[in-house]
Structures are given as C-alpha cells and as structure tokens.
Amino acid sequence: MKKRVTLKGAAAAAMATAVFAAGTSVLAEQDPTVKEMVVNGEEVMTVVADPQPGVSELDKLYDGWLFRSEETQALQMDDFENPGMIFVEQAEEMWNTVEGSEGKSCASCHGDPSSMKGVRATYPKMSPSLGKLATIEMEVNNCRENRMGAEPWKYTGGKMTAMNALITLQSRGMPVDVKVDDAVRANWEHGKELYYARTGQLELSCANCHEQHYGERIRADMLSQGQINGFPAYRLKNGKLNSVHARFKGCVRDTRAETYKPGSQAFIDLELYVATRGNGLSVTGPSVRN
Amino acid sequence: MKRAMLSMAILVAGTVTATAAEIAPNDVVFNDGAVETPLTDKPGDPAAGRKVVGTKSLGNCVACHQVSEMSDVPFHGEIGPSLDGAGDRYTEAELRAIIADAKKVFPDTVMPSFYKTGPYIRPGKAFTGKAPDGPLPPLLSAQQIEDVVAYLKTLKE
C-alpha cells in the first residue's frame, strides 16, 4: 500500500512510535494526496478548504473524492461515466410529472430544475414554510403533501434520493454554506453531541474514524473525513444513489448500535452539524464512492 | 432415578467448574495497566488466538492492526499500531488488560473493549442496527481473550 511521505505524516509516525514505546497508543490522521477535481473538463471543484472557525474541529477539509482510487475518481469527473447521472435523468422526468390531487408537478411552481441553484449549498436550514430545521427531503415531501396533494416519498427511497441528486446538481461547484444561527443553534449543538457520542458495543463515534483516523485503512477501506458535500453518493458497492441519512444509519449500525431512523430529529441535527463541518468545500454531488 | 441423579450431579459439577474457571467481565481486576490473573484456568491456545485475530466474525483485530506474521490474511488496517513484536513490548498481564478493555489502559483509545458487558450508548443486536433482545455478552469470551493473549505472546521482534 502507498504511504504518503509528507512532513506531517512522517512527524506523526515518528511521534506515534515514540509515544507508543512509552506505553500509550496515539496514531494521527493522514492527509490525502491532493489533486484537482475538474468535472467534464471544465468545472473546477474545491476539494480542499480551510474550515470555518468555530464550526469544525478539523485543521483542513478534504472532499471524500480525494480518498478514493484513481478509477473511482475518474468516474466522478465525467458525467457520462458517473452512474449517479442515470438517476438524475430519472428525476428530471419526475420533476415534470403531474401527480396528486392538485394536478401539479414540481415544474408547475418551480419551473426549470435550475431554479434550485443554491438550495443544496445551504441545507439543512430553518424552513419558513415548515417552521423548523429542514432537510431537502423534508422540503420535497412538504411540497408533495401540501402543495401537490401527493403521497410523500420514503425518506431514503430511490425517488427521493434521485430528486435530491437533481436538486444537488444545480448547486455543483458552489461552496457549502450552511448557517449556524440562533434559530438552529440547539439543533447544531445536539448534532455535535451525537457526532462525538461513542455508540454501540464497539463504542465508536463518528469522530473516532472520520476525525482521528481519516486517510488510514480500516481493513481494505480507506477512511475519509465523512464529508457530505458529495451526497447523494452513487456507491459501486450497492449500485444505487445513497442519501446522507442512509449512510449515517449504516455507520451507526457498524458500531453494533441500535441506529436512529432516517428522517429522525437525531439524524436531521447530525446532518446539520456534519454539513457545517464541511462549509467551504464545493457541492460535488452526485458523487461516486466505493 | 439413579441415572437422573447422576446426570444432575454431573450438571451441577459442570456448572461449578465453569463458574470457578472464569472471571466475569465485571470482576476483572485491572492494576496499573495489567490484569495478572488469567480469565480462565485453561491455558490460552495460540493457534485458536490467531484465528480470533484474523477472522472478521471473531476479533477482527486485523481490521485496525497490521500483523506481518499473518500475511495469509488479506487487507490489514492501519488504525492501531502494528502488532509485530507485541510479545516483546508487553507482559502477558499487560496484553490481557489491553485486549480485555483497552480503555482501562489507554483512556482515549478508539479500540473496542472486548471483555465488557456495558454500559453502552445505544447498544445494538450485533450488526443489525436493531435493539438487543437482552443483556449483551462480551465481544469475546474469556477463553478467546486468553487465546489471543497466547498468540500475541508469540509475536517477537
């Protein structure tokens, strides 16, 4: 396996060896090899950024793309190769499909999907119409139930996640800019608490892997910073688009814990914290991951 | 009747033996980063311990630790220190303590506690994501801990 020879890496390794010999075990995270992500040969993404002071414990932000193999990286840099785009196309069709008692489609009120530009970059946020902290999924179902008179979609279902990908794509390249203001501060604090809670029988927090050990391999997988700016993510492992809450659930399950439910207040608050922790990276979804 | 009595006697004897031979998770005595008393009275088996270390459904130690001696097992992790030479760096009692409950030795370690039954935050039923049916057994049995200790003792520089 390739090891980056960076000053930080070498110093950390030397320190780890010294500390380890003294009887405690501290291994530091490893920075990924930084390269440029250019989508379709023209859209340059910000995949390395400085964290926003006060909302992130990280020294440097790295898009999850940097931690993947060259083959996987290449898939995401070409929309014709990115399997996530198939679902975006499906969502474009749904966008224009009239459903429900009110005889409306998304397009009836919102026009072209490009009207969603900027939305993904600022969510989750306080929703004026819902009167609470909302995710994109919640807004979509709010529209479906209260404006279209249609059945809500399953939170992590295929239709919902495809629609989220279509909405996300409109903001691709924009910096994530999720606000922590007084209206959502309690949610954010709760999300942060969850981020550092060591759950399950394995007693692992999000931070244990994605803050303390990113850039290192756990068995065959390289841990990333767990940034969500690339979601929804097409996973080669399951051949579909995956939503943020579905990934949260999978991670918490892997700590041998009783998970929270997708769409639960816990995961909404956690999404807020994790989103702000990556403020400054580009929206890069739909991404391609292992 | 006589036969029933006999089997009962064997059953009772068996129970007593098992109880006497094993130290329960909550009764393990940690002293200055070491657990002097073996958790069972059956000596650890290095071959069985090797299996626990390298098998995903058992200890899965290689998920985080690299072990040169185990090159037959693919994909070793790099989260924790290499286990090469662990038998030189630590005494048997220290190895037992680290494997049983590493947080008693290194308070901030991310390493799971393998001989512990709680309390946990949101304990689950293995990897199902669901709530457990009842109290959770430790991740490894007392004998498995002793087997892993025996294996790690063989890892010399």
CSV table of N, CA, C and O in Angstrom, one decimal, chain A residues 32-124:
chain,number,residue,atom,x,y,z
A,32,PRO,N,-4.7,13.2,2.7
A,32,PRO,CA,-4.7,12.5,1.4
A,32,PRO,C,-3.8,13.3,0.4
A,32,PRO,O,-3.4,14.4,0.6
A,33,THR,N,-3.5,12.6,-0.7
A,33,THR,CA,-2.8,13.2,-1.8
A,33,THR,C,-3.7,14.2,-2.5
A,33,THR,O,-4.8,13.9,-2.9
A,34,VAL,N,-3.3,15.5,-2.5
A,34,VAL,CA,-4.2,16.5,-3.0
A,34,VAL,C,-4.1,16.6,-4.6
A,34,VAL,O,-3.0,16.6,-5.1
A,35,LYS,N,-5.2,16.5,-5.2
A,35,LYS,CA,-5.2,16.7,-6.7
A,35,LYS,C,-6.4,17.5,-7.1
A,35,LYS,O,-7.3,17.8,-6.3
A,36,GLU,N,-6.4,17.9,-8.3
A,36,GLU,CA,-7.5,18.8,-8.8
A,36,GLU,C,-8.7,18.0,-9.3
A,36,GLU,O,-8.5,17.0,-10.0
A,37,MET,N,-9.9,18.4,-8.9
A,37,MET,CA,-11.0,17.7,-9.5
A,37,MET,C,-11.7,18.7,-10.5
A,37,MET,O,-12.2,19.7,-10.1
A,38,VAL,N,-11.7,18.2,-11.7
A,38,VAL,CA,-12.3,19.0,-12.8
A,38,VAL,C,-13.4,18.2,-13.4
A,38,VAL,O,-13.1,17.1,-14.0
A,39,VAL,N,-14.6,18.6,-13.3
A,39,VAL,CA,-15.7,17.8,-13.9
A,39,VAL,C,-16.0,18.2,-15.3
A,39,VAL,O,-16.1,19.4,-15.6
A,40,ASN,N,-16.1,17.2,-16.2
A,40,ASN,CA,-16.4,17.4,-17.6
A,40,ASN,C,-15.3,18.3,-18.3
A,40,ASN,O,-15.6,19.0,-19.2
A,41,GLY,N,-14.1,18.3,-17.7
A,41,GLY,CA,-13.0,19.0,-18.3
A,41,GLY,C,-13.1,20.5,-18.1
A,41,GLY,O,-12.3,21.3,-18.6
A,42,GLU,N,-14.1,21.0,-17.3
A,42,GLU,CA,-14.3,22.5,-17.2
A,42,GLU,C,-14.7,23.0,-15.8
A,42,GLU,O,-14.3,24.1,-15.4
A,43,GLU,N,-15.5,22.2,-15.1
A,43,GLU,CA,-15.9,22.7,-13.7
A,43,GLU,C,-14.9,22.3,-12.7
A,43,GLU,O,-14.7,21.1,-12.3
A,44,VAL,N,-14.2,23.3,-12.1
A,44,VAL,CA,-13.2,23.0,-11.1
A,44,VAL,C,-13.8,23.0,-9.7
A,44,VAL,O,-14.5,24.0,-9.4
A,45,MET,N,-13.7,21.9,-9.0
A,45,MET,CA,-14.3,21.8,-7.7
A,45,MET,C,-13.3,22.2,-6.6
A,45,MET,O,-12.1,21.9,-6.7
A,46,THR,N,-13.8,22.8,-5.5
A,46,THR,CA,-12.9,23.0,-4.3
A,46,THR,C,-13.0,21.7,-3.5
A,46,THR,O,-14.0,21.5,-2.8
A,47,VAL,N,-11.9,21.0,-3.5
A,47,VAL,CA,-11.9,19.7,-2.8
A,47,VAL,C,-11.0,19.8,-1.5
A,47,VAL,O,-10.9,18.9,-0.7
A,48,VAL,N,-10.3,20.9,-1.4
A,48,VAL,CA,-9.5,21.2,-0.1
A,48,VAL,C,-9.9,22.6,0.3
A,48,VAL,O,-9.9,23.5,-0.5
A,49,ALA,N,-10.2,22.7,1.6
A,49,ALA,CA,-10.6,24.1,2.1
A,49,ALA,C,-10.2,24.2,3.5
A,49,ALA,O,-10.0,23.2,4.2
A,50,ASP,N,-10.2,25.5,4.0
A,50,ASP,CA,-10.0,25.7,5.4
A,50,ASP,C,-11.3,25.7,6.1
A,50,ASP,O,-12.3,26.2,5.5
A,51,PRO,N,-11.4,25.1,7.3
A,51,PRO,CA,-12.7,25.0,8.0
A,51,PRO,C,-13.1,26.4,8.4
A,51,PRO,O,-12.3,27.3,8.7
A,52,GLN,N,-14.4,26.5,8.5
A,52,GLN,CA,-15.0,27.7,9.1
A,52,GLN,C,-14.7,27.7,10.6
A,52,GLN,O,-15.0,26.8,11.3
A,53,PRO,N,-14.1,28.8,11.1
A,53,PRO,CA,-13.8,28.9,12.5
A,53,PRO,C,-15.1,28.6,13.4
A,53,PRO,O,-16.1,29.1,13.0
A,54,GLY,N,-14.9,27.9,14.4
A,54,GLY,CA,-16.0,27.7,15.4
A,54,GLY,C,-17.0,26.6,15.0
A,54,GLY,O,-17.7,26.1,15.9
A,55,VAL,N,-17.0,26.1,13.8
A,55,VAL,CA,-17.9,25.0,13.5
A,55,VAL,C,-17.3,23.7,13.1
A,55,VAL,O,-17.9,22.7,13.0
A,56,SER,N,-15.9,23.7,13.0
A,56,SER,CA,-15.3,22.4,12.6
A,56,SER,C,-14.0,22.2,13.5
A,56,SER,O,-13.3,23.2,13.7
A,57,GLU,N,-13.8,21.0,13.9
A,57,GLU,CA,-12.6,20.7,14.7
A,57,GLU,C,-11.4,20.3,13.8
A,57,GLU,O,-10.4,19.9,14.3
A,58,LEU,N,-11.7,20.3,12.5
A,58,LEU,CA,-10.6,19.8,11.5
A,58,LEU,C,-9.7,20.9,11.2
A,58,LEU,O,-10.0,22.1,11.2
A,59,ASP,N,-8.4,20.5,10.9
A,59,ASP,CA,-7.4,21.5,10.5
A,59,ASP,C,-7.6,21.9,9.0
A,59,ASP,O,-7.3,23.0,8.6
A,60,LYS,N,-8.0,20.9,8.3
A,60,LYS,CA,-8.2,21.1,6.8
A,60,LYS,C,-9.3,20.2,6.4
A,60,LYS,O,-9.5,19.1,6.9
A,61,LEU,N,-10.1,20.7,5.4
A,61,LEU,CA,-11.2,20.0,4.9
A,61,LEU,C,-10.8,19.3,3.6
A,61,LEU,O,-10.3,19.9,2.7
A,62,TYR,N,-11.2,18.0,3.5
A,62,TYR,CA,-10.9,17.2,2.3
A,62,TYR,C,-12.2,16.6,1.8
A,62,TYR,O,-12.8,15.8,2.5
A,63,ASP,N,-12.5,16.8,0.5
A,63,ASP,CA,-13.6,16.1,-0.1
A,63,ASP,C,-13.3,14.6,-0.1
A,63,ASP,O,-12.1,14.2,-0.3
A,64,GLY,N,-14.3,13.8,0.1
A,64,GLY,CA,-14.2,12.3,0.2
A,64,GLY,C,-13.6,11.7,-1.1
A,64,GLY,O,-13.0,10.7,-1.1
A,65,TRP,N,-13.8,12.5,-2.2
A,65,TRP,CA,-13.2,12.1,-3.5
A,65,TRP,C,-11.7,11.8,-3.5
A,65,TRP,O,-11.2,10.9,-4.1
A,66,LEU,N,-11.0,12.7,-2.6
A,66,LEU,CA,-9.6,12.6,-2.6
A,66,LEU,C,-9.1,11.2,-2.0
A,66,LEU,O,-7.9,10.8,-2.2
A,67,PHE,N,-10.0,10.6,-1.2
A,67,PHE,CA,-9.6,9.3,-0.5
A,67,PHE,C,-9.9,8.1,-1.4
A,67,PHE,O,-9.6,7.0,-0.9
A,68,ARG,N,-10.4,8.3,-2.6
A,68,ARG,CA,-10.8,7.1,-3.4
A,68,ARG,C,-9.7,6.8,-4.4
A,68,ARG,O,-8.8,7.6,-4.7
A,69,SER,N,-9.8,5.7,-5.1
A,69,SER,CA,-8.9,5.2,-6.1
A,69,SER,C,-9.0,6.1,-7.3
A,69,SER,O,-10.0,6.8,-7.6
A,70,GLU,N,-7.9,6.1,-8.2
A,70,GLU,CA,-7.9,6.9,-9.4
A,70,GLU,C,-9.1,6.5,-10.3
A,70,GLU,O,-9.7,7.4,-11.0
A,71,GLU,N,-9.4,5.2,-10.3
A,71,GLU,CA,-10.5,4.8,-11.2
A,71,GLU,C,-11.8,5.4,-10.7
A,71,GLU,O,-12.6,5.8,-11.6
A,72,THR,N,-12.1,5.3,-9.4
A,72,THR,CA,-13.3,5.9,-8.9
A,72,THR,C,-13.4,7.4,-9.1
A,72,THR,O,-14.4,7.9,-9.4
A,73,GLN,N,-12.2,8.0,-8.9
A,73,GLN,CA,-12.1,9.5,-9.1
A,73,GLN,C,-12.5,9.9,-10.5
A,73,GLN,O,-13.2,10.8,-10.8
A,74,ALA,N,-12.0,9.0,-11.5
A,74,ALA,CA,-12.2,9.3,-12.9
A,74,ALA,C,-13.7,9.3,-13.2
A,74,ALA,O,-14.2,10.1,-14.0
A,75,LEU,N,-14.4,8.3,-12.6
A,75,LEU,CA,-15.9,8.2,-12.9
A,75,LEU,C,-16.6,9.4,-12.5
A,75,LEU,O,-17.5,9.9,-13.2
A,76,GLN,N,-16.2,10.1,-11.4
A,76,GLN,CA,-16.9,11.3,-11.0
A,76,GLN,C,-16.6,12.5,-11.8
A,76,GLN,O,-17.3,13.5,-11.7
A,77,MET,N,-15.5,12.5,-12.5
A,77,MET,CA,-15.1,13.7,-13.3
A,77,MET,C,-15.7,13.7,-14.7
A,77,MET,O,-15.4,14.7,-15.4
A,78,ASP,N,-16.6,12.8,-15.0
A,78,ASP,CA,-17.2,12.7,-16.3
A,78,ASP,C,-18.6,12.3,-16.2
A,78,ASP,O,-19.0,11.2,-15.8
A,79,ASP,N,-19.5,13.3,-16.5
A,79,ASP,CA,-21.0,13.0,-16.3
A,79,ASP,C,-21.5,11.8,-17.1
A,79,ASP,O,-22.5,11.2,-16.7
A,80,PHE,N,-20.8,11.5,-18.2
A,80,PHE,CA,-21.2,10.3,-19.0
A,80,PHE,C,-20.8,9.0,-18.3
A,80,PHE,O,-21.3,8.0,-18.6
A,81,GLU,N,-19.7,9.1,-17.5
A,81,GLU,CA,-19.3,7.9,-16.8
A,81,GLU,C,-19.9,7.8,-15.4
A,81,GLU,O,-19.9,6.7,-14.8
A,82,ASN,N,-20.3,8.9,-14.8
A,82,ASN,CA,-20.9,8.9,-13.5
A,82,ASN,C,-22.3,8.2,-13.4
A,82,ASN,O,-23.2,8.7,-14.0
A,83,PRO,N,-22.3,7.0,-12.8
A,83,PRO,CA,-23.6,6.3,-12.8
A,83,PRO,C,-24.7,7.0,-12.1
A,83,PRO,O,-25.9,6.8,-12.3
A,84,GLY,N,-24.3,7.9,-11.2
A,84,GLY,CA,-25.4,8.7,-10.5
A,84,GLY,C,-26.2,9.6,-11.4
A,84,GLY,O,-27.4,9.9,-11.1
A,85,MET,N,-25.7,9.9,-12.6
A,85,MET,CA,-26.4,10.7,-13.5
A,85,MET,C,-27.6,10.1,-14.1
A,85,MET,O,-28.6,10.7,-14.6
A,86,ILE,N,-27.6,8.7,-14.2
A,86,ILE,CA,-28.8,8.0,-14.7
A,86,ILE,C,-30.0,8.3,-13.8
A,86,ILE,O,-31.1,8.5,-14.3
A,87,PHE,N,-29.7,8.5,-12.5
A,87,PHE,CA,-30.8,8.7,-11.6
A,87,PHE,C,-31.3,10.2,-11.7
A,87,PHE,O,-32.4,10.5,-11.5
A,88,VAL,N,-30.3,11.1,-12.0
A,88,VAL,CA,-30.6,12.5,-12.2
A,88,VAL,C,-31.6,12.6,-13.4
A,88,VAL,O,-32.6,13.4,-13.4
A,89,GLU,N,-31.3,11.8,-14.4
A,89,GLU,CA,-32.2,11.8,-15.6
A,89,GLU,C,-33.6,11.4,-15.3
A,89,GLU,O,-34.6,12.0,-15.7
A,90,GLN,N,-33.7,10.3,-14.4
A,90,GLN,CA,-35.0,9.8,-14.0
A,90,GLN,C,-35.7,10.9,-13.2
A,90,GLN,O,-36.9,11.1,-13.3
A,91,ALA,N,-35.0,11.7,-12.4
A,91,ALA,CA,-35.6,12.7,-11.6
A,91,ALA,C,-36.1,13.9,-12.4
A,91,ALA,O,-37.1,14.5,-12.1
A,92,GLU,N,-35.4,14.1,-13.5
A,92,GLU,CA,-35.8,15.2,-14.4
A,92,GLU,C,-37.2,14.9,-15.0
A,92,GLU,O,-38.1,15.7,-15.1
A,93,GLU,N,-37.4,13.6,-15.2
A,93,GLU,CA,-38.7,13.2,-15.7
A,93,GLU,C,-39.8,13.3,-14.6
A,93,GLU,O,-40.9,13.9,-14.9
A,94,MET,N,-39.4,12.9,-13.4
A,94,MET,CA,-40.4,13.1,-12.3
A,94,MET,C,-40.7,14.5,-12.0
A,94,MET,O,-41.8,14.9,-11.6
A,95,TRP,N,-39.7,15.4,-12.2
A,95,TRP,CA,-39.8,16.8,-12.0
A,95,TRP,C,-41.0,17.4,-12.8
A,95,TRP,O,-41.7,18.3,-12.3
A,96,ASN,N,-41.1,16.8,-14.0
A,96,ASN,CA,-42.2,17.3,-14.9
A,96,ASN,C,-43.4,16.5,-14.9
A,96,ASN,O,-44.4,16.8,-15.6
A,97,THR,N,-43.5,15.5,-14.0
A,97,THR,CA,-44.7,14.7,-14.0
A,97,THR,C,-45.7,15.2,-13.0
A,97,THR,O,-45.4,15.4,-11.8
A,98,VAL,N,-46.9,15.4,-13.5
A,98,VAL,CA,-48.0,15.8,-12.6
A,98,VAL,C,-48.5,14.7,-11.7
A,98,VAL,O,-48.7,13.6,-12.2
A,99,GLU,N,-48.6,15.0,-10.5
A,99,GLU,CA,-49.1,14.0,-9.5
A,99,GLU,C,-49.9,14.6,-8.5
A,99,GLU,O,-49.8,15.8,-8.2
A,100,GLY,N,-50.8,13.8,-7.9
A,100,GLY,CA,-51.6,14.3,-6.7
A,100,GLY,C,-52.9,15.0,-7.1
A,100,GLY,O,-53.2,15.3,-8.3
A,101,SER,N,-53.6,15.4,-6.0
A,101,SER,CA,-55.0,15.9,-6.2
A,101,SER,C,-55.0,17.3,-6.8
A,101,SER,O,-56.0,17.8,-7.3
A,102,GLU,N,-53.8,18.1,-6.7
A,102,GLU,CA,-53.8,19.5,-7.2
A,102,GLU,C,-53.4,19.6,-8.6
A,102,GLU,O,-53.3,20.7,-9.2
A,103,GLY,N,-53.1,18.5,-9.3
A,103,GLY,CA,-52.8,18.5,-10.7
A,103,GLY,C,-51.5,19.2,-11.0
A,103,GLY,O,-51.4,20.0,-12.0
A,104,LYS,N,-50.5,19.1,-10.1
A,104,LYS,CA,-49.2,19.8,-10.3
A,104,LYS,C,-48.0,18.9,-10.3
A,104,LYS,O,-48.0,17.8,-9.8
A,105,SER,N,-47.0,19.4,-11.0
A,105,SER,CA,-45.7,18.8,-10.9
A,105,SER,C,-44.8,19.8,-10.2
A,105,SER,O,-45.2,20.9,-9.9
A,106,CYS,N,-43.5,19.3,-10.0
A,106,CYS,CA,-42.5,20.3,-9.5
A,106,CYS,C,-42.4,21.5,-10.4
A,106,CYS,O,-42.4,22.6,-9.9
A,107,ALA,N,-42.4,21.2,-11.7
A,107,ALA,CA,-42.2,22.3,-12.7
A,107,ALA,C,-43.4,23.3,-12.6
A,107,ALA,O,-43.1,24.5,-12.9
A,108,SER,N,-44.6,22.9,-12.2
A,108,SER,CA,-45.7,23.8,-12.2
A,108,SER,C,-45.4,25.0,-11.4
A,108,SER,O,-45.8,26.2,-11.7
A,109,CYS,N,-44.7,24.9,-10.2
A,109,CYS,CA,-44.4,26.0,-9.4
A,109,CYS,C,-43.0,26.5,-9.6
A,109,CYS,O,-42.7,27.7,-9.5
A,110,HIS,N,-42.0,25.5,-9.8
A,110,HIS,CA,-40.6,25.9,-9.7
A,110,HIS,C,-40.0,26.1,-11.1
A,110,HIS,O,-38.8,26.5,-11.2
A,111,GLY,N,-40.7,25.8,-12.2
A,111,GLY,CA,-40.2,26.0,-13.5
A,111,GLY,C,-39.1,24.9,-13.8
A,111,GLY,O,-39.2,23.8,-13.5
A,112,ASP,N,-38.0,25.4,-14.3
A,112,ASP,CA,-36.9,24.6,-14.6
A,112,ASP,C,-36.1,24.1,-13.3
A,112,ASP,O,-36.0,24.9,-12.4
A,113,PRO,N,-35.5,22.9,-13.3
A,113,PRO,CA,-34.7,22.5,-12.2
A,113,PRO,C,-33.6,23.5,-11.8
A,113,PRO,O,-33.2,23.6,-10.6
A,114,SER,N,-33.2,24.3,-12.8
A,114,SER,CA,-32.1,25.2,-12.5
A,114,SER,C,-32.5,26.3,-11.4
A,114,SER,O,-31.7,27.0,-10.8
A,115,SER,N,-33.9,26.4,-11.2
A,115,SER,CA,-34.3,27.3,-10.2
A,115,SER,C,-33.9,26.8,-8.8
A,115,SER,O,-34.0,27.6,-7.8
A,116,MET,N,-33.4,25.6,-8.7
A,116,MET,CA,-33.0,25.1,-7.4
A,116,MET,C,-31.5,25.4,-7.1
A,116,MET,O,-30.9,25.0,-6.1
A,117,LYS,N,-30.9,26.1,-8.0
A,117,LYS,CA,-29.5,26.5,-7.8
A,117,LYS,C,-29.3,27.2,-6.4
A,117,LYS,O,-30.0,28.1,-6.1
A,118,GLY,N,-28.3,26.7,-5.7
A,118,GLY,CA,-28.0,27.3,-4.4
A,118,GLY,C,-28.7,26.6,-3.2
A,118,GLY,O,-28.3,26.7,-2.1
A,119,VAL,N,-29.8,25.8,-3.5
A,119,VAL,CA,-30.5,25.2,-2.4
A,119,VAL,C,-29.7,24.2,-1.7
A,119,VAL,O,-29.5,24.2,-0.4
A,120,ARG,N,-29.0,23.3,-2.4
A,120,ARG,CA,-28.3,22.2,-1.7
A,120,ARG,C,-27.1,22.8,-0.9
A,120,ARG,O,-26.7,22.2,0.1
A,121,ALA,N,-26.6,23.9,-1.3
A,121,ALA,CA,-25.4,24.5,-0.6
A,121,ALA,C,-25.8,25.0,0.8
A,121,ALA,O,-24.9,25.2,1.6
A,122,THR,N,-27.1,25.3,1.0
A,122,THR,CA,-27.5,25.9,2.3
A,122,THR,C,-28.3,25.0,3.2
A,122,THR,O,-28.7,25.4,4.3
A,123,TYR,N,-28.6,23.8,2.7
A,123,TYR,CA,-29.4,22.9,3.5
A,123,TYR,C,-28.6,21.9,4.3
A,123,TYR,O,-27.5,21.5,3.8
A,124,PRO,N,-29.0,21.5,5.5
A,124,PRO,CA,-30.3,21.8,6.2
A,124,PRO,C,-30.3,23.3,6.7
A,124,PRO,O,-29.3,23.8,7.1
